[in-house]
XYZ file of C-alpha atoms in Angstrom:
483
model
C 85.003 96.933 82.425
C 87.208 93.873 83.443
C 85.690 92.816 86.844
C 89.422 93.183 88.815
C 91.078 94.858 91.279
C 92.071 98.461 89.316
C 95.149 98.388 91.307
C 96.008 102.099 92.885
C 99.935 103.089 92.493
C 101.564 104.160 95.302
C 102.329 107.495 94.016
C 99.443 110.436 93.440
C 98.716 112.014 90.028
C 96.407 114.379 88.840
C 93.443 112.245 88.046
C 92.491 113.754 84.694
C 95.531 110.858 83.419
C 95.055 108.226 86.708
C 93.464 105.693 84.021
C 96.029 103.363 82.205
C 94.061 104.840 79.232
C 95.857 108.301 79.443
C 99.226 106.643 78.939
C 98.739 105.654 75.413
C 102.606 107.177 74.906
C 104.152 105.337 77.560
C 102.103 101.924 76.711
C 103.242 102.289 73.022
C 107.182 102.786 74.209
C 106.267 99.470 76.448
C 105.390 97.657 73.166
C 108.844 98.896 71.591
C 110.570 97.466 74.624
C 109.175 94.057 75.658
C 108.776 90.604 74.950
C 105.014 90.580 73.690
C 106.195 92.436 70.453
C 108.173 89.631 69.165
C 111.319 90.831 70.389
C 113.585 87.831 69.452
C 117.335 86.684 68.844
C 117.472 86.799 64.838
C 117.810 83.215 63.542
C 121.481 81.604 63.377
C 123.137 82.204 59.722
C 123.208 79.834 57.293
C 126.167 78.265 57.243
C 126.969 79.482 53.689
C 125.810 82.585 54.144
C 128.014 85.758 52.696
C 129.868 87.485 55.420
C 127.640 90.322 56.222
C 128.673 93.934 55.201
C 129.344 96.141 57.643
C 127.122 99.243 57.941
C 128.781 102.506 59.207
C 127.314 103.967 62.690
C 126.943 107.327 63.296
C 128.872 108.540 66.314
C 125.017 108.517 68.495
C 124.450 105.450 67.414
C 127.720 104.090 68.787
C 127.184 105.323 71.871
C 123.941 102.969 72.141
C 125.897 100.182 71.034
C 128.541 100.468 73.877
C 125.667 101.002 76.460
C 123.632 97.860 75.219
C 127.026 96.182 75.115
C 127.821 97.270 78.775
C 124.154 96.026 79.865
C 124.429 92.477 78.169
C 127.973 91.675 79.078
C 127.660 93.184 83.125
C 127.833 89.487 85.688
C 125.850 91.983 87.844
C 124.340 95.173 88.171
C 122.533 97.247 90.736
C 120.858 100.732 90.375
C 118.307 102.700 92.919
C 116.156 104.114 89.894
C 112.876 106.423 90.200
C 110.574 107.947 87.639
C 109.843 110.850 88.134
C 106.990 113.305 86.801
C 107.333 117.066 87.606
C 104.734 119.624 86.501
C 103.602 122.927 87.641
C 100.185 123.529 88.746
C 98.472 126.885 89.492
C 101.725 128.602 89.924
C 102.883 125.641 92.288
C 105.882 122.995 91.431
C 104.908 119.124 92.284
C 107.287 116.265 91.646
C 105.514 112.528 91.523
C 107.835 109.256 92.188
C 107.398 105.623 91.470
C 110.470 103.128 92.233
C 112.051 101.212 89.329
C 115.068 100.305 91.248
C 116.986 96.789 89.574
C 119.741 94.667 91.188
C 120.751 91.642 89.371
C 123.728 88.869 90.060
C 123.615 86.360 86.747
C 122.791 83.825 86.077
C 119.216 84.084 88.650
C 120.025 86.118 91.405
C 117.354 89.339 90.734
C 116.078 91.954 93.023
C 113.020 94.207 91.319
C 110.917 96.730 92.584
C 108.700 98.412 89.969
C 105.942 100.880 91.466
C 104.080 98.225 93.518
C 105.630 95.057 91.998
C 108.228 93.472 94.440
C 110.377 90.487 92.758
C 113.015 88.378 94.368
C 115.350 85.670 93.306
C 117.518 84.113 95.102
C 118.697 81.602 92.645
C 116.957 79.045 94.051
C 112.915 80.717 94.468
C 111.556 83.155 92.222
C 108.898 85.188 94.659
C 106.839 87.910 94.560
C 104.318 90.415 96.023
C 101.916 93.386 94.649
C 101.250 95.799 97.474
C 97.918 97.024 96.724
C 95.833 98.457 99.860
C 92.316 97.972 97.806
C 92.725 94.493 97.944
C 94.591 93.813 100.589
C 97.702 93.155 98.928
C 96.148 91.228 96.459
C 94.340 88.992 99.226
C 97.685 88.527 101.184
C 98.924 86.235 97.655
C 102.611 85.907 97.319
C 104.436 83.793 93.989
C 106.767 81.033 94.836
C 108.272 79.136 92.272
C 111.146 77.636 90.946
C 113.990 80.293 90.334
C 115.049 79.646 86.156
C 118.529 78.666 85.156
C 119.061 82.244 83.695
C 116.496 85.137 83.855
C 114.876 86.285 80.696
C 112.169 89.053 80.201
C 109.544 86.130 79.496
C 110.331 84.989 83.289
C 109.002 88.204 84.233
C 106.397 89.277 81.962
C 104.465 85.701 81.953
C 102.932 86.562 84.283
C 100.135 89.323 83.420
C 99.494 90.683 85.960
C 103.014 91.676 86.887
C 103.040 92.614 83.429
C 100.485 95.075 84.345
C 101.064 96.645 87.337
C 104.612 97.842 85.572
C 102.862 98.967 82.559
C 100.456 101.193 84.379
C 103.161 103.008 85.629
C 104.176 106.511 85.048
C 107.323 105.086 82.686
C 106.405 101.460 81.994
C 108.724 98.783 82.748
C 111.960 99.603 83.670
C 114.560 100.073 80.073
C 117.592 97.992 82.441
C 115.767 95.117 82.244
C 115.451 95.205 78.596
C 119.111 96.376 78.468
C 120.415 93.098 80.882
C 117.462 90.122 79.967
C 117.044 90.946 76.246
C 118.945 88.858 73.775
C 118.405 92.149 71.479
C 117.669 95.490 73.662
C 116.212 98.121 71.649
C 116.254 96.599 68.442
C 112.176 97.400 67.570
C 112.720 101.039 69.529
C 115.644 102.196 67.722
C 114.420 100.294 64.281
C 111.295 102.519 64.290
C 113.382 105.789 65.264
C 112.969 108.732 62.837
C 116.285 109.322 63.426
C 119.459 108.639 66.294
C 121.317 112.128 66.949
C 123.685 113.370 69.425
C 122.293 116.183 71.643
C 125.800 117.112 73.060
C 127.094 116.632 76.551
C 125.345 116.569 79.851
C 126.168 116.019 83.627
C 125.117 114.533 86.256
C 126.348 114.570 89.522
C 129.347 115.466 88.010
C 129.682 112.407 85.735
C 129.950 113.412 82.106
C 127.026 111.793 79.594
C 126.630 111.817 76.171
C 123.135 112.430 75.524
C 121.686 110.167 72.533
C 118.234 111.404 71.112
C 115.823 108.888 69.468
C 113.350 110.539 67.512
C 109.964 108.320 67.642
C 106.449 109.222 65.882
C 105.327 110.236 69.491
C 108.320 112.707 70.181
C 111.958 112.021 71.590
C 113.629 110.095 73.720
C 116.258 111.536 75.096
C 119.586 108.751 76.598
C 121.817 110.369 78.964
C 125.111 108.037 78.682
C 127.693 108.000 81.402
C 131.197 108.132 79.652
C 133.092 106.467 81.443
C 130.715 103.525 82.339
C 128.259 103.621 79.329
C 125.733 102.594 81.720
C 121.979 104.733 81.415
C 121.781 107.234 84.321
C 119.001 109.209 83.077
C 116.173 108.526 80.218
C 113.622 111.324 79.319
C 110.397 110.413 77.622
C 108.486 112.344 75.289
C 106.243 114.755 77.209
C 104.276 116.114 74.508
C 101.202 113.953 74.440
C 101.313 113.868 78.613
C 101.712 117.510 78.685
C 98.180 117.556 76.607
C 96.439 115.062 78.662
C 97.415 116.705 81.787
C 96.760 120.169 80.516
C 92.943 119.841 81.318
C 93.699 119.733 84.903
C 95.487 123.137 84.849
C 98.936 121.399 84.486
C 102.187 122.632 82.572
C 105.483 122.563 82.338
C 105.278 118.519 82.587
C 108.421 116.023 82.267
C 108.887 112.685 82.600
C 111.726 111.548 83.331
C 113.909 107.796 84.688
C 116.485 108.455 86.684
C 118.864 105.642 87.277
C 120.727 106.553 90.683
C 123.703 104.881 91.571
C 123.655 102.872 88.723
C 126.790 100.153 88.638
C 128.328 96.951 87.290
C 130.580 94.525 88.441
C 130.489 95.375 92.053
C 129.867 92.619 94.211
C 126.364 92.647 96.093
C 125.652 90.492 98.871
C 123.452 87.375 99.501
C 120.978 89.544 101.829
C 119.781 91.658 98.548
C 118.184 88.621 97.553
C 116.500 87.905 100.468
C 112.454 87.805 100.848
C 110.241 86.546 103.590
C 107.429 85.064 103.267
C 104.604 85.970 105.578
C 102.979 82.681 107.235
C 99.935 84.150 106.456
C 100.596 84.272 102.569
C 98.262 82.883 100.113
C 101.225 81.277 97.723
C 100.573 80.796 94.115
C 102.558 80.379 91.221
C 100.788 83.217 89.546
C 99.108 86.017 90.532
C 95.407 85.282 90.537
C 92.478 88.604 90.407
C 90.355 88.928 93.496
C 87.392 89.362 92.391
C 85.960 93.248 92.913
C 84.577 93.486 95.851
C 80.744 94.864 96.319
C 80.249 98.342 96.846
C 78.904 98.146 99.662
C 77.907 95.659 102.520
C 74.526 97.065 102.974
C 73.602 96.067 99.311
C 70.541 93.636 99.232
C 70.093 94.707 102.971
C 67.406 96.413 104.641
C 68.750 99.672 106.393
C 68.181 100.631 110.086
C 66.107 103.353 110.742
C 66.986 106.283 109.093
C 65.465 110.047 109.114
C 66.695 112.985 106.377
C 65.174 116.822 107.341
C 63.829 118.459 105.018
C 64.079 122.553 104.449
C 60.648 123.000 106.294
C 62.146 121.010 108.825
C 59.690 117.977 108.381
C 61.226 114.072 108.270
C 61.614 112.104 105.839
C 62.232 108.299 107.505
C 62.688 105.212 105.853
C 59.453 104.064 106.260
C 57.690 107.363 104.652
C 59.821 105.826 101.449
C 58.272 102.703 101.353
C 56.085 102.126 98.353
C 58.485 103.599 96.115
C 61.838 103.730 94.479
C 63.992 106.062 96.307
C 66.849 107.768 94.286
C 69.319 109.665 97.086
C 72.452 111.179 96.443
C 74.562 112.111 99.489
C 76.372 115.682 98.452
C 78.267 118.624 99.138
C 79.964 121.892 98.595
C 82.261 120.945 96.079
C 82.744 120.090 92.111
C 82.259 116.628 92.194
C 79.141 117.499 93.592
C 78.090 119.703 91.325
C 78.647 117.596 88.454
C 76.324 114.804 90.172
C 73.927 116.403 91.503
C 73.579 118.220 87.608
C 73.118 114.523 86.381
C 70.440 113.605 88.871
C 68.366 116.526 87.789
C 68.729 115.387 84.110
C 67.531 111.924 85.333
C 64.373 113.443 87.482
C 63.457 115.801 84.342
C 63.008 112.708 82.057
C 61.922 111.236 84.722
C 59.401 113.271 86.308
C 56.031 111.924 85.366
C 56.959 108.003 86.954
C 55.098 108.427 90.155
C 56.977 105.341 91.510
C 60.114 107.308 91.622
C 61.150 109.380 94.787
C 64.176 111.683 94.185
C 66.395 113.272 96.771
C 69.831 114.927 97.209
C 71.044 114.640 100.592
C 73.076 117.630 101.789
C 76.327 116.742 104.069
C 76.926 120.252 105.359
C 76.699 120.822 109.090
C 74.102 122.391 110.821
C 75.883 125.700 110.356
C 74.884 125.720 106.705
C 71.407 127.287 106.911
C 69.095 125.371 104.833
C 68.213 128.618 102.445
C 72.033 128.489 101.704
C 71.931 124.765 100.983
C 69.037 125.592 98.533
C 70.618 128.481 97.087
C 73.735 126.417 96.474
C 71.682 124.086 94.648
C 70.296 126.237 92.408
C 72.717 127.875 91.582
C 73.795 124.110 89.828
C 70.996 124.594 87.865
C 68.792 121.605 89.858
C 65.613 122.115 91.417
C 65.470 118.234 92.730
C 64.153 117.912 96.413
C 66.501 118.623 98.970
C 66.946 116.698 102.379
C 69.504 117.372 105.447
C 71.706 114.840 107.083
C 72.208 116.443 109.878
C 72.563 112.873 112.250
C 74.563 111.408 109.734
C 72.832 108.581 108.658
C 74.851 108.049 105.763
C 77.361 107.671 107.923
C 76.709 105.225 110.290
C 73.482 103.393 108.538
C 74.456 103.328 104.655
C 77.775 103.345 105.539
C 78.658 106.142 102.393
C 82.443 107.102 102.705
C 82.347 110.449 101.144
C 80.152 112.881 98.755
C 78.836 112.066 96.271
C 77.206 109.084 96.952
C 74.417 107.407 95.011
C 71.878 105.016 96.874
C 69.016 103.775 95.488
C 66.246 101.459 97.352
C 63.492 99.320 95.601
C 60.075 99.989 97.117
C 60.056 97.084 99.724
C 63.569 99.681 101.653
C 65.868 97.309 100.017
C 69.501 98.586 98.435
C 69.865 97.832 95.046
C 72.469 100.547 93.594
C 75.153 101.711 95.847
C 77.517 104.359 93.772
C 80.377 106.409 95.063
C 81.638 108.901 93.533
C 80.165 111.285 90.448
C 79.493 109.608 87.408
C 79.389 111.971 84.281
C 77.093 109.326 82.450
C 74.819 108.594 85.447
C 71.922 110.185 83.024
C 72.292 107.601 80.578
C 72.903 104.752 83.043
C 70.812 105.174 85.514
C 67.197 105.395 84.073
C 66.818 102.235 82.594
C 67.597 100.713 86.129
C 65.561 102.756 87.406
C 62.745 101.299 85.402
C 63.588 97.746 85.974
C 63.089 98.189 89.685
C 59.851 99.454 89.051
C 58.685 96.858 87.326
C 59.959 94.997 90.251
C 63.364 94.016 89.482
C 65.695 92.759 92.088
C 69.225 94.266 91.059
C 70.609 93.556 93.878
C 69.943 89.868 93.912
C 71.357 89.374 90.577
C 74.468 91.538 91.706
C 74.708 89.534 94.567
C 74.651 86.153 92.590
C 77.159 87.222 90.379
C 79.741 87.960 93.486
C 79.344 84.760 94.773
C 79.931 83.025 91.350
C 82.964 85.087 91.092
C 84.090 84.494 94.627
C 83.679 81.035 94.202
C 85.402 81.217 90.542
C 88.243 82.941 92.384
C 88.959 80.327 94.868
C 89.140 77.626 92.160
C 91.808 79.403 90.404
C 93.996 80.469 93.614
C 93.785 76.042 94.670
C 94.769 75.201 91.353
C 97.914 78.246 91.499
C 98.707 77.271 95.195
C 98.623 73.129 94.147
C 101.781 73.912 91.822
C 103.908 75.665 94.373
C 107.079 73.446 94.982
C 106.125 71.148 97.352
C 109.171 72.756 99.950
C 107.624 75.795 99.775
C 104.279 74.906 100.785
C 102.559 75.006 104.096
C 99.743 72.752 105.781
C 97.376 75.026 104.687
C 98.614 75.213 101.259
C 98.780 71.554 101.144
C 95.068 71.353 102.403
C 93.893 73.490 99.666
């Protein structure tokens, strides 16, 4: 696993297809339409070439050829664009939305939001910002740089990690951008079609499109076509493979779709679009630089206060009656995520269960209310038999400092935290053992853990001076400058 920042989008989706993984359709239309697949102006002609023939186009395929020509010859352009992902879930409609919204003035002027990505140029600075809560907005970094003589995708996509963020969303990149900054939009999409058709006339908000369909190894892309304009106001993607991922959490009915609202060219737009402010408090770079991921937690390598669990005979179980041991607890509850740990931690404790060095507990969150025969019952009826503890002062709270159920927590026989995991892990049974049996042997996990931060934190820090020494001098501060 790359040790980053997995940067959250703004918008919710079922989390059977959260990982970047589960978009292998959308990633493969994002390697038809950008840079990194060699999308380049063909060579000049020789100047004796022969006159090249002319190849008929079908009537679909000249309806592309106006909208790419509308796109490439447009001075400006602005659009409020969304994805959009609507699927039906237990009976229940839900519509997802991630901004993809485009406003461009040529030759530099460009105003791009893409799911978390902001971009602004204002023909003179090129700046940018990734909101991302989990990091704190990336640790508060913001590009500056030089604005180019005349945007190109490769001013945009340089950088990878901008690259990235639009990639993980629901639709990739947004298509205008390929359509205005490409010096040949679509060529590698529609050259590995299985076929351009017309599918007939549409509307939208009573403008009249012809809709274009692109038929790709993955499914069909559908082109809605304003008439009039021949600019893009709606693009649907191929649902198929989505519809399949998405069907194991219960989901149908699923479409994906870009909708490019109030699309327009040639209309004048004003300085104050290509605006951005840059907070005093920014980190500037040139680039966007990883922060490294954080720790899990801040009691790791740390000694907890004074802790006491109850057990279902009502006896106590404090930190110091663990001593001597390594102490495996996982902080659960009444739900599936739960379930699915707490079934792991039994498979761990089976294989496990002749290691006298090892002391196993699941830690029920459940209030008082919860009587502890139905705690147990609840348990068994997982299939575990593993010891069972109450935190009914909610410890884990305010000692271990565990944000929700499950939690895993594991101490070293000296009290010490050496694993801190939250969340369920379906392959904690493979994982975990083998760590288990370096820390009795005596193992310091956390230690190593710890060592590795730091070498990353300090690794980090190098890379942000360097970033922040090639900001244009202007467009530094004192603190920049001291850096």
């Amino acid at each position: 696993m790359r040790d980053s920042y997995s940067l959250q989008l703004r918008f919710v989706v079922p989390s059977v297809f959260r990982r970047p993984a589960a978009f292998p359709l959308m990633l493969a239309l994002l390697a038809m339409l950008s840079p990194g697949c060699g999308v380049q102006a063909p060579p000049p002609a020789p100047a004796t070439a022969e006159p090249a023939v002319a190849v008929e186009t079908s009537p679909a395929e000249q309806v592309l050829q106006r909208m790419i020509a509308a796109y490439q010859g447009a001075q400006s352009y602005h659009d409020q664009a969304v994805v959009r992902l609507k699927y039906r879930q237990q009976g229940q409609w839900f519509e997802d939305e991630g901004e993809l919204s485009v406003s461009l003035v040529r030759p530099n002027k460009l105003q791009l939001r893409a799911y978390q990505l902001t971009l602004v140029s204002d023909g003179s600075r090129l700046y940018a910002v990734i909101a991302d809560p989990g990091s704190d907005d990336l640790d508060g970094q913001v590009v500056v740089r030089t604005a180019p003589p005349r945007f190109q995708l490769d001013t945009i996509y340089e950088d990878r990690i901008m690259m990235d963020v639009m990639s993980g969303g629901m639709g990739g990149p947004p298509v205008t951008l390929e359509l205005l900054l490409s010096d040949t939009p679509l060529r590698e999409l529609l050259a590995s079609s299985r076929g351009i058709a017309s599918a007939g006339e549409g509307t939208i908000r009573d403008r009249i499109c012809d809709r274009v369909q692109v038929k790709l190894e993955e499914g069909q892309l559908v082109f809605w076509v304003d008439r009039e304009s021949s600019l893009l106001l709606r693009l649907e993607y191929p649902a198929d493979h989505l519809a399949r991922e998405m069907a194991a959490g219960n989901c149908s009915d699923v479409s994906l779709t870009a909708e490019f609202l109030e699309a327009r060219i040639a209309d004048p737009l004003a300085d104050d679009e290509f605006v951005f402010a840059v907070p005093e408090t920014a980190k500037r770079v040139t680039r966007f630089v990883l922060p490294p991921q954080p720790l899990p937690s801040e009691v790791l390598g740390q000694l907890p206060d004074e802790f006491f669990f109850t057990g279902l005979k009502d006896e106590r179980i404090t930190r110091d009656s663990l001593l001597g041991k390594v102490a495996i607890l996982l902080w659960f509850n009444d739900h599936p995520a739960s379930q699915t740990a707490v079934s792991e931690l039994e498979r761990i404790r089976q294989t496990l269960a002749s290691d006298p060095t090892l002391a196993f507990y699941a830690v029920c969150t459940e209030p008082s209310s919860v009587s502890h025969a139905q705690v147990q019952a609840l348990v068994r009826r997982w299939g575990s038999d593993v010891p069972l503890v109450r935190d009914l002062q909610a410890f884990g709270r305010d000692v271990f400092r565990v944000p929700f159920a499950p939690t895993l927590v594991v101490m070293n026989a000296r009290g010490i935290v050496q694993i801190f995991e939250v969340g369920a892990n379906p392959n904690l049974a493979a994982e975990l053992p083998d760590r288990l049996r370096l820390l009795a042997a005596g193992e310091d996990l956390a230690a190593v853990q710890l060592a590795q931060f730091r070498q990353r934190q300090l690794l980090y820090q190098q890379n942000l001076t360097e970033r922040s020494r090639l900001v244009p001098q202007d467009a530094r501060t004192p603190r920049d400058r001291m850096r």
